[in-house]
Amino acid sequence: MQAKGEVMVKAVVGEEIQLKLAENRLGKSGLPSQVGLVIGNLSSKLDRGLLFDLIPTPPNDDAKPACSIIGGSVKDDRKKALKGKSQADSSALFIDQDWVAEHARQVGRMLLGGMKVVGIYVWTNESSFKNSTITLCQTAKAVSEAAPLSEVDWDERLLVHIGYSPLRWTCRNCSLASNITSSSLRPCDFKMGKVLSTLQAFRCTFNFDLRLPISEDLVSKRLADILRHGISIHAKELKSAKALIDGKLAIEDEQFDSGSLHDVEFLLPFTEDRYLEACSQKEVIGLLVFSGSICSYAYSNSKEPVSQALTDIKEDIIKSLRSRLDIMCDEADRESDSKDDKAEESSNRILNGSAVLQLDLQLLRKECSLSFPRRVFLPWLADTFLCDYIQPSESVEVLKDHFAELMSIEFPNDSAKILEPETEAPALVSTTIKSFREVSTPSSLLLPKPDNSLSRQNRAGTSLGSDQKSTKLSSFSFIIAVLVLVISIVLGVVLFVARSS
């Protein structure tokens, strides 16, 4: 894992239309406090943060809010704040940090390239905010771990405070250092303006085919872990891929005007199969084939170079693969039966569902295949999209409640606005050694077995058996030929005699 780097965002610009809508919503809600996620992007190249929207964290499973004021009378505090009076210094915020982090994890899956969970916001009075800086920083850190910005993560997140009476917006950088103190917050310039209209969109349809040979030393590992490792290896290969944008080779420092959609195609380098090379000295007992087609989008500010957009869309592709795997593993955990089930019954059940991913390979003796969730796209802000995942047998209707709960948005009534470019779901196939030799082409790439005395004896035995079979076949063929000849002579004599008479 690479070390974290500092963003050094000195100014933040928020989308005025969306932030004003959030401000009106909070003002009319009558709530003394609320916590939620800040969706946007942090650009080290532009030295600024861009805020797209604020997403409130829903109540937890017990129907309790994720944020509340403690240490004082909530009703009295709210009345004092509305009248412009100071609140009691003892009031502070209680935040369900685990629940906010879980919200960030699920929302992070729905965001496309260039859109991130960049921090949290809090709606509360000034006194409660000042008495809760450590709690807020801890919450921001939990969110950063649940929804990292990238593989090389940054050590800062944004904390937006909307205070009431007087109504005021402030934004701070929250340091995610191990020792969080009140000095972890640093103010930064904040203003509202046009952000979404400056975005440019990039789209890519990426075909992938991951083939992971399984050696003896991997049979004790979970199928999901092996697949997750394979995706990480593929991420490194994709990172170095060149790209075509609208059919032309991309120039990394180039900039595109906003308002149009650009098609991206990646050119992966021709390299030797590293998976086969890694197993070249090992006994291969099977093969995992993970293949399919992914549709990906990324959004980038028009002032940023095209290299940033390509980085964002590459990250989106890999995140999508990992999200599908995580969704399948989560489903397997939910549907897992009691540990007292018989092993045979469990095996038959598992081979037909996503729980196969949780199996050690030594328990997987049969060839099996598994379809992963498909990605669908739903309209969001301006001309941008969000994404979600559905099982092959499901329709997009199952996402209605999911979007309402996680993103606080209404599901589109017009189905034409929903994009389903992935007609077939990515598939995982686990094969035996026989199938492995059939699909691992060309034949020169087949892995040689160790040339020990036992294998030589086996070959000698095979050769001897082959020679014996060949001799028997030759003798049988000779007898058949003689019989055919005799029958032909007899028939010829009979015909000759018949004609003569």
Coordinates of C-alpha atoms in Angstrom, one line a residue:
M1 CA 0.0 0.0 0.0
Q2 CA 1.4 3.4 -1.0
A3 CA 1.6 6.2 1.5
K4 CA -1.0 8.8 1.7
G5 CA -0.4 12.2 0.2
E6 CA -1.7 15.6 1.1
V7 CA -4.3 17.3 -1.1
M8 CA -3.6 20.9 -0.1
V9 CA -7.1 22.1 -1.1
K10 CA -7.1 25.8 -0.3
A11 CA -10.5 26.8 -1.8
V12 CA -13.9 25.0 -2.2
V13 CA -16.6 25.8 -4.7
G14 CA -20.1 24.4 -4.2
E15 CA -22.8 24.0 -6.8
E16 CA -25.1 26.9 -5.9
I17 CA -28.3 25.4 -7.1
Q18 CA -27.9 22.1 -5.1
L19 CA -26.6 23.8 -1.9
K20 CA -29.4 26.3 -1.9
L21 CA -31.9 23.4 -2.2
A22 CA -30.2 21.7 0.8
E23 CA -30.3 24.9 2.7
N24 CA -34.1 25.3 2.2
R25 CA -34.7 21.7 3.0
L26 CA -32.8 22.0 6.3
G27 CA -34.4 25.3 7.2
K28 CA -37.9 23.8 6.8
S29 CA -37.2 20.5 8.5
G30 CA -37.2 21.9 12.1
L31 CA -34.4 19.5 12.9
P32 CA -31.9 20.7 15.6
S33 CA -29.1 18.7 13.9
Q34 CA -28.3 16.5 10.9
V35 CA -25.3 14.8 9.4
G36 CA -24.7 13.6 5.9
L37 CA -22.2 13.1 3.1
V38 CA -20.5 15.7 0.9
I39 CA -20.3 14.5 -2.8
G40 CA -17.8 16.2 -5.0
N41 CA -14.2 16.0 -6.1
L42 CA -10.8 17.2 -4.7
S43 CA -8.4 18.3 -7.4
S44 CA -4.7 18.7 -6.6
K45 CA -4.1 20.0 -10.1
L46 CA -6.7 22.8 -9.7
D47 CA -5.8 23.3 -6.0
R48 CA -9.5 23.3 -5.0
G49 CA -12.4 21.2 -4.0
L50 CA -15.7 21.0 -6.0
L51 CA -18.9 20.2 -4.2
F52 CA -21.8 18.7 -6.2
D53 CA -24.4 17.9 -3.5
L54 CA -25.1 17.1 0.1
I55 CA -26.7 13.7 0.9
P56 CA -28.4 13.3 4.3
T57 CA -27.6 10.0 6.2
P58 CA -30.9 8.2 6.7
P59 CA -32.1 6.9 10.2
N60 CA -30.5 3.7 11.3
D61 CA -32.2 0.3 11.6
D62 CA -33.8 1.4 14.9
A63 CA -35.3 4.4 13.2
K64 CA -33.0 6.7 15.2
P65 CA -31.3 9.7 13.5
A66 CA -27.6 9.4 12.8
C67 CA -27.0 12.7 14.6
S68 CA -28.5 14.3 17.7
I69 CA -27.6 17.0 20.3
I70 CA -26.8 15.9 23.8
G71 CA -26.1 17.7 27.0
G72 CA -29.0 20.1 26.9
S73 CA -32.7 20.5 26.1
V74 CA -33.0 20.2 22.4
K75 CA -36.3 22.1 22.2
D76 CA -34.9 25.0 24.3
D77 CA -31.7 25.0 22.4
R78 CA -33.5 25.3 19.1
K79 CA -35.7 28.1 20.3
K80 CA -32.7 30.0 21.7
A81 CA -30.9 29.6 18.3
L82 CA -33.9 30.8 16.4
K83 CA -34.1 33.9 18.6
G84 CA -30.4 34.6 18.1
K85 CA -29.5 33.8 21.7
S86 CA -26.4 31.8 22.7
Q87 CA -26.8 28.2 23.6
A88 CA -25.5 26.4 26.6
D89 CA -21.9 25.5 26.4
S90 CA -22.5 22.0 27.5
S91 CA -24.4 20.9 24.3
A92 CA -22.6 18.6 21.9
L93 CA -23.2 16.2 19.1
F94 CA -23.7 12.5 19.2
I95 CA -23.0 10.9 15.8
D96 CA -23.5 7.2 14.9
Q97 CA -20.2 7.0 13.2
D98 CA -20.5 3.3 12.1
W99 CA -23.9 4.1 10.5
V100 CA -22.6 7.2 8.6
A101 CA -19.6 5.1 7.4
E102 CA -21.9 2.4 6.1
H103 CA -23.9 5.0 4.3
A104 CA -20.7 6.3 2.7
R105 CA -19.7 2.8 1.7
Q106 CA -22.9 2.1 -0.1
V107 CA -23.1 5.6 -1.7
G108 CA -19.5 5.2 -2.9
R109 CA -20.5 2.3 -5.0
M110 CA -23.2 4.4 -6.8
L111 CA -20.8 7.2 -7.7
L112 CA -19.1 7.2 -11.1
G113 CA -15.6 8.3 -12.0
G114 CA -14.6 11.7 -10.8
M115 CA -17.4 11.8 -8.2
K116 CA -16.4 10.9 -4.6
V117 CA -17.5 11.1 -1.0
V118 CA -15.2 13.9 -0.1
G119 CA -16.3 14.5 3.4
I120 CA -19.3 15.1 5.7
Y121 CA -21.6 18.0 6.5
V122 CA -23.4 18.9 9.7
W123 CA -26.4 21.1 10.4
T124 CA -26.2 22.3 14.0
N125 CA -25.8 25.4 16.1
E126 CA -22.4 27.0 16.7
S127 CA -22.0 25.8 20.3
S128 CA -22.6 22.2 19.6
F129 CA -20.3 22.4 16.6
K130 CA -17.4 23.8 18.6
N131 CA -17.9 21.2 21.4
S132 CA -17.8 18.3 18.9
T133 CA -14.8 18.9 16.6
I134 CA -13.1 15.6 17.7
T135 CA -16.3 13.7 17.1
L136 CA -16.7 15.2 13.7
C137 CA -13.1 14.5 12.7
Q138 CA -13.5 10.9 13.8
T139 CA -16.6 10.6 11.7
A140 CA -14.8 12.0 8.7
K141 CA -12.1 9.5 9.2
A142 CA -14.5 6.6 9.4
V143 CA -16.1 7.8 6.2
S144 CA -12.7 8.0 4.5
E145 CA -12.0 4.4 5.4
A146 CA -15.4 3.2 4.1
A147 CA -15.2 5.2 0.9
P148 CA -11.6 5.9 -0.1
L149 CA -11.0 8.5 -2.8
S150 CA -8.4 6.3 -4.6
E151 CA -5.9 3.6 -4.1
V152 CA -3.4 6.3 -3.2
D153 CA -5.7 8.0 -0.7
W154 CA -5.4 11.5 0.6
D155 CA -5.1 12.3 4.2
E156 CA -7.8 15.1 4.3
R157 CA -11.6 15.3 4.0
L158 CA -13.9 18.3 4.0
L159 CA -16.2 19.3 6.9
V160 CA -19.0 21.6 5.9
H161 CA -20.9 23.3 8.7
I162 CA -24.3 24.9 8.1
G163 CA -25.1 26.9 11.1
Y164 CA -28.5 28.5 11.9
S165 CA -29.4 31.8 13.5
P166 CA -27.6 33.4 11.8
L167 CA -27.6 31.1 8.8
R168 CA -24.0 30.6 7.8
W169 CA -21.9 28.2 5.7
T170 CA -18.3 27.4 6.6
C171 CA -15.9 24.8 5.2
R172 CA -12.8 23.2 6.9
N173 CA -10.1 20.8 6.0
C174 CA -10.2 17.8 8.4
S175 CA -6.8 16.1 8.8
L176 CA -7.0 12.3 9.1
A177 CA -3.8 11.9 11.1
S178 CA -3.7 9.2 13.7
N179 CA -3.9 11.6 16.6
I180 CA -7.0 13.6 16.1
T181 CA -7.2 16.8 18.1
S182 CA -9.2 20.1 17.9
S183 CA -6.4 21.5 15.8
S184 CA -7.1 18.9 13.1
L185 CA -9.6 21.3 11.5
R186 CA -8.2 24.1 9.3
P187 CA -10.4 26.7 7.6
C188 CA -10.5 27.1 3.8
D189 CA -12.2 29.5 1.5
F190 CA -15.7 28.6 0.5
K191 CA -18.1 30.0 -2.1
M192 CA -21.0 29.0 -4.2
G193 CA -21.0 29.0 -8.0
K194 CA -21.5 27.0 -11.1
V195 CA -19.8 23.6 -10.9
L196 CA -21.9 21.0 -12.7
S197 CA -22.0 23.0 -15.9
T198 CA -18.2 22.9 -16.2
L199 CA -18.1 19.1 -16.2
Q200 CA -17.2 17.1 -19.3
A201 CA -18.3 13.5 -19.6
F202 CA -16.3 10.4 -20.7
R203 CA -17.7 7.0 -21.5
C204 CA -15.9 3.7 -22.0
T205 CA -17.1 0.1 -22.8
F206 CA -14.3 -2.1 -21.4
N207 CA -14.0 -5.8 -22.3
F208 CA -12.0 -7.9 -19.9
D209 CA -11.0 -11.5 -19.7
L210 CA -9.2 -12.6 -16.5
R211 CA -7.8 -16.1 -16.4
L212 CA -6.4 -17.2 -13.1
P213 CA -4.7 -20.6 -12.9
I214 CA -5.2 -22.3 -9.6
S215 CA -2.1 -24.1 -8.1
E216 CA -2.0 -26.5 -5.2
D217 CA -0.9 -23.7 -2.7
L218 CA -4.2 -21.8 -3.4
V219 CA -6.7 -24.5 -2.7
S220 CA -7.0 -23.5 1.0
K221 CA -7.9 -19.9 0.0
R222 CA -11.4 -18.5 -0.6
L223 CA -12.5 -18.1 -4.1
A224 CA -13.5 -14.5 -3.5
D225 CA -10.0 -13.7 -2.2
I226 CA -8.3 -15.2 -5.2
L227 CA -10.6 -13.3 -7.5
R228 CA -10.0 -10.0 -5.6
H229 CA -6.3 -10.5 -6.0
G230 CA -6.7 -11.1 -9.7
I231 CA -8.6 -7.9 -10.0
S232 CA -5.8 -6.0 -8.2
I233 CA -3.3 -7.4 -10.7
H234 CA -5.5 -6.4 -13.6
A235 CA -5.8 -2.9 -12.1
K236 CA -2.0 -2.5 -12.4
E237 CA -2.1 -3.6 -16.1
L238 CA -4.9 -1.2 -16.9
K239 CA -3.1 1.7 -15.2
S240 CA -0.4 1.7 -17.9
A241 CA -2.9 1.3 -20.8
K242 CA -2.9 4.0 -23.5
A243 CA -6.2 5.4 -24.6
L244 CA -8.1 6.6 -27.7
I245 CA -10.6 9.4 -27.2
D246 CA -13.2 9.8 -30.0
G247 CA -11.0 7.6 -32.1
K248 CA -7.8 9.6 -31.7
L249 CA -4.8 8.8 -29.5
A250 CA -5.1 10.8 -26.2
I251 CA -2.7 13.5 -25.4
E252 CA -2.4 13.7 -21.6
D253 CA -2.1 17.5 -21.3
E254 CA -5.0 18.1 -23.7
Q255 CA -8.2 19.7 -22.5
F256 CA -11.8 19.3 -23.7
D257 CA -14.7 21.7 -23.7
S258 CA -17.6 20.8 -21.4
G259 CA -21.0 19.9 -22.6
S260 CA -20.2 16.9 -24.9
L261 CA -19.7 13.2 -24.3
H262 CA -16.4 11.7 -25.3
D263 CA -15.9 8.0 -26.1
V264 CA -12.8 6.3 -24.6
E265 CA -11.1 3.0 -25.7
F266 CA -8.2 1.6 -23.8
L267 CA -5.3 -0.2 -25.5
L268 CA -3.8 -2.8 -23.2
P269 CA -0.2 -3.7 -23.9
F270 CA 0.6 -7.1 -25.4
T271 CA 2.4 -8.9 -22.6
E272 CA 3.1 -12.5 -21.7
D273 CA 0.4 -14.1 -19.5
R274 CA 1.7 -13.3 -16.0
Y275 CA -0.8 -15.7 -14.4
L276 CA 0.6 -18.7 -16.4
E277 CA 4.1 -17.5 -15.8
A278 CA 3.5 -17.4 -12.0
C279 CA 2.3 -21.0 -12.0
S280 CA 4.9 -22.3 -14.5
Q281 CA 6.7 -24.3 -11.8
K282 CA 3.6 -25.5 -10.0
E283 CA 1.0 -28.2 -10.4
V284 CA -2.1 -26.4 -11.8
I285 CA -5.4 -28.0 -10.8
G286 CA -7.9 -25.6 -12.2
L287 CA -8.7 -22.3 -13.8
L288 CA -10.9 -19.3 -12.9
V289 CA -12.2 -17.3 -15.8
F290 CA -13.8 -14.0 -15.1
S291 CA -14.9 -12.2 -18.2
G292 CA -17.5 -9.7 -19.4
S293 CA -18.1 -6.1 -20.6
I294 CA -18.2 -3.1 -18.3
C295 CA -19.8 0.3 -19.2
S296 CA -18.1 3.1 -17.3
Y297 CA -18.5 6.9 -17.0
A298 CA -16.3 9.6 -15.6
Y299 CA -16.8 13.4 -15.1
S300 CA -14.0 15.9 -15.1
N301 CA -13.7 19.6 -14.8
S302 CA -13.0 21.2 -18.2
K303 CA -9.9 22.9 -16.8
E304 CA -8.3 19.6 -15.8
P305 CA -6.1 17.8 -18.3
V306 CA -7.5 14.7 -20.0
S307 CA -5.0 12.5 -18.0
Q308 CA -7.2 13.1 -14.9
A309 CA -10.3 11.9 -16.7
L310 CA -8.5 8.7 -17.9
T311 CA -7.3 8.1 -14.4
D312 CA -10.9 8.5 -13.1
I313 CA -12.4 6.2 -15.6
K314 CA -9.8 3.5 -15.0
E315 CA -10.5 3.7 -11.3
D316 CA -14.2 3.5 -12.0
I317 CA -13.7 0.2 -14.0
I318 CA -11.8 -1.4 -11.2
K319 CA -14.2 -0.1 -8.5
S320 CA -17.1 -1.5 -10.5
L321 CA -15.5 -5.0 -10.6
R322 CA -14.8 -4.9 -6.9
S323 CA -18.2 -3.6 -6.0
R324 CA -19.9 -6.5 -7.9
L325 CA -17.7 -8.9 -6.0
D326 CA -18.5 -7.3 -2.7
I327 CA -22.2 -7.3 -3.5
M328 CA -22.1 -11.0 -4.2
C329 CA -20.2 -11.7 -1.0
D330 CA -22.6 -9.6 1.0
E331 CA -25.5 -11.6 -0.5
A332 CA -23.8 -14.9 0.4
D333 CA -23.4 -13.8 4.0
R334 CA -27.1 -12.8 4.2
E335 CA -28.3 -16.1 2.7
S336 CA -25.9 -18.4 4.5
D337 CA -27.6 -21.2 6.4
S338 CA -26.8 -22.7 9.8
K339 CA -23.4 -24.2 10.2
D340 CA -25.1 -27.5 11.2
D341 CA -26.2 -28.2 7.6
K342 CA -24.8 -31.3 6.1
A343 CA -21.7 -30.7 4.0
E344 CA -23.2 -32.4 0.9
E345 CA -26.4 -30.4 1.1
S346 CA -24.4 -27.2 1.6
S347 CA -22.1 -28.0 -1.3
N348 CA -25.1 -28.6 -3.7
R349 CA -26.7 -25.4 -2.5
I350 CA -23.5 -23.3 -2.7
L351 CA -22.7 -24.4 -6.2
N352 CA -25.9 -22.9 -7.4
G353 CA -25.5 -19.5 -5.8
S354 CA -23.2 -16.6 -4.9
A355 CA -22.1 -18.4 -1.7
V356 CA -19.7 -20.3 -3.9
L357 CA -17.4 -17.2 -3.6
Q358 CA -17.1 -17.9 0.2
L359 CA -15.8 -21.4 -0.4
D360 CA -12.3 -22.6 0.0
L361 CA -11.2 -24.1 -3.3
Q362 CA -10.6 -27.5 -1.7
L363 CA -14.4 -27.7 -1.1
L364 CA -15.1 -26.9 -4.8
R365 CA -14.8 -30.1 -6.7
K366 CA -17.2 -29.5 -9.6
E367 CA -17.1 -27.2 -12.5
C368 CA -19.4 -24.2 -11.9
S369 CA -20.3 -20.8 -13.3
L370 CA -21.8 -17.7 -11.7
S371 CA -23.2 -14.5 -13.2
F372 CA -22.4 -11.2 -11.5
P373 CA -24.7 -8.2 -11.1
R374 CA -25.3 -5.9 -14.1
R375 CA -24.6 -2.2 -13.9
V376 CA -27.5 0.2 -14.6
F377 CA -27.4 4.0 -14.8
L378 CA -30.0 6.5 -13.5
P379 CA -30.0 10.3 -14.1
W380 CA -28.8 12.5 -11.3
L381 CA -27.7 16.1 -11.4
A382 CA -27.7 18.1 -14.6
D383 CA -26.6 15.5 -17.3
T384 CA -24.7 13.2 -14.9
F385 CA -25.6 9.7 -13.8
L386 CA -25.5 7.5 -10.8
C387 CA -25.1 3.7 -11.0
D388 CA -26.4 0.7 -9.2
Y389 CA -26.4 -3.1 -9.7
I390 CA -29.1 -5.7 -10.3
Q391 CA -29.0 -9.4 -10.5
P392 CA -29.5 -11.0 -14.0
S393 CA -33.1 -12.0 -13.1
E394 CA -34.0 -8.6 -11.6
S395 CA -35.5 -5.5 -13.1
V396 CA -34.6 -1.9 -12.3
E397 CA -37.8 -1.6 -10.3
V398 CA -36.0 -3.2 -7.3
L399 CA -33.8 0.0 -7.0
K400 CA -36.6 2.4 -6.2
D401 CA -36.4 2.1 -2.4
H402 CA -32.6 1.9 -2.6
F403 CA -32.2 5.2 -4.3
A404 CA -34.8 6.9 -2.1
E405 CA -33.1 5.8 1.1
L406 CA -29.4 6.2 0.1
M407 CA -29.5 9.3 -2.2
S408 CA -32.8 11.0 -1.1
I409 CA -33.9 11.2 -4.7
E410 CA -37.0 10.1 -6.6
F411 CA -36.8 7.2 -9.0
P412 CA -37.4 8.4 -12.6
N413 CA -40.9 7.6 -13.9
D414 CA -39.7 7.6 -17.5
S415 CA -37.9 4.2 -18.0
A416 CA -36.2 5.7 -21.1
K417 CA -34.0 7.8 -18.8
I418 CA -32.6 4.6 -17.3
L419 CA -29.6 3.2 -19.2
E420 CA -28.9 -0.5 -19.3
P421 CA -25.9 -0.9 -21.6
E422 CA -24.7 -4.1 -20.1
T423 CA -27.0 -6.6 -21.7
E424 CA -25.1 -9.6 -20.2
A425 CA -23.7 -9.8 -16.7
P426 CA -20.0 -10.5 -16.2
A427 CA -19.5 -14.2 -15.5
L428 CA -17.2 -16.2 -13.3
V429 CA -16.4 -19.8 -14.4
S430 CA -14.4 -22.3 -12.3
T431 CA -13.1 -25.2 -14.4
T432 CA -11.2 -28.4 -13.9
I433 CA -7.7 -29.3 -15.2
K434 CA -9.3 -30.8 -18.3
S435 CA -11.1 -27.6 -19.2
F436 CA -8.0 -25.7 -18.2
R437 CA -6.0 -27.4 -20.9
E438 CA -8.7 -26.8 -23.4
V439 CA -9.1 -23.0 -22.8
S440 CA -5.4 -22.2 -22.2
T441 CA -4.3 -21.6 -25.8
P442 CA -2.0 -21.6 -27.6
S443 CA -0.7 -25.1 -26.8
S444 CA 2.8 -23.7 -26.3
L445 CA 1.6 -22.0 -23.1
L446 CA 0.5 -25.3 -21.4
L447 CA 2.4 -25.7 -18.2
P448 CA 4.9 -28.6 -18.1
K449 CA 4.7 -31.1 -15.2
P450 CA 7.8 -31.9 -13.2
D451 CA 10.0 -34.5 -15.0
N452 CA 10.5 -36.9 -12.1
S453 CA 11.0 -40.7 -12.1
L454 CA 7.3 -41.3 -11.3
S455 CA 6.2 -39.3 -14.2
R456 CA 8.7 -41.1 -16.5
Q457 CA 7.3 -44.4 -15.3
N458 CA 3.8 -43.3 -16.0
R459 CA 4.8 -42.2 -19.5
A460 CA 6.6 -45.6 -20.0
G461 CA 3.5 -47.4 -18.8
T462 CA 1.3 -45.4 -21.1
S463 CA 3.7 -46.0 -24.1
L464 CA 3.7 -49.8 -23.5
G465 CA -0.1 -49.9 -23.3
S466 CA -0.3 -47.9 -26.5
D467 CA 2.1 -50.3 -28.3
Q468 CA 0.0 -53.3 -27.2
K469 CA -3.2 -51.7 -28.3
S470 CA -1.6 -50.8 -31.7
T471 CA -0.4 -54.4 -32.3
K472 CA -3.9 -55.8 -31.5
L473 CA -5.5 -53.3 -33.9
S474 CA -3.1 -54.2 -36.7
S475 CA -3.8 -58.0 -36.3
F476 CA -7.5 -57.4 -36.3
S477 CA -7.3 -55.3 -39.5
F478 CA -5.3 -58.0 -41.3
I479 CA -7.9 -60.7 -40.5
I480 CA -10.7 -58.4 -41.8
A481 CA -8.8 -57.8 -45.0
V482 CA -8.3 -61.5 -45.7
L483 CA -12.0 -62.2 -45.0
V484 CA -13.0 -59.5 -47.5
L485 CA -10.6 -60.9 -50.1
V486 CA -12.0 -64.5 -49.7
I487 CA -15.6 -63.4 -49.9
S488 CA -14.8 -61.4 -53.0
I489 CA -13.2 -64.4 -54.7
V490 CA -16.1 -66.7 -53.8
L491 CA -18.6 -64.2 -55.2
G492 CA -16.6 -63.8 -58.4
V493 CA -16.5 -67.6 -58.9
V494 CA -20.3 -67.9 -58.3
L495 CA -21.0 -65.2 -60.8
F496 CA -18.7 -66.7 -63.4
V497 CA -20.3 -70.2 -63.1
A498 CA -23.8 -68.7 -63.3
R499 CA -23.0 -66.8 -66.6
S500 CA -21.4 -69.9 -68.1
S501 CA -24.5 -72.1 -67.5

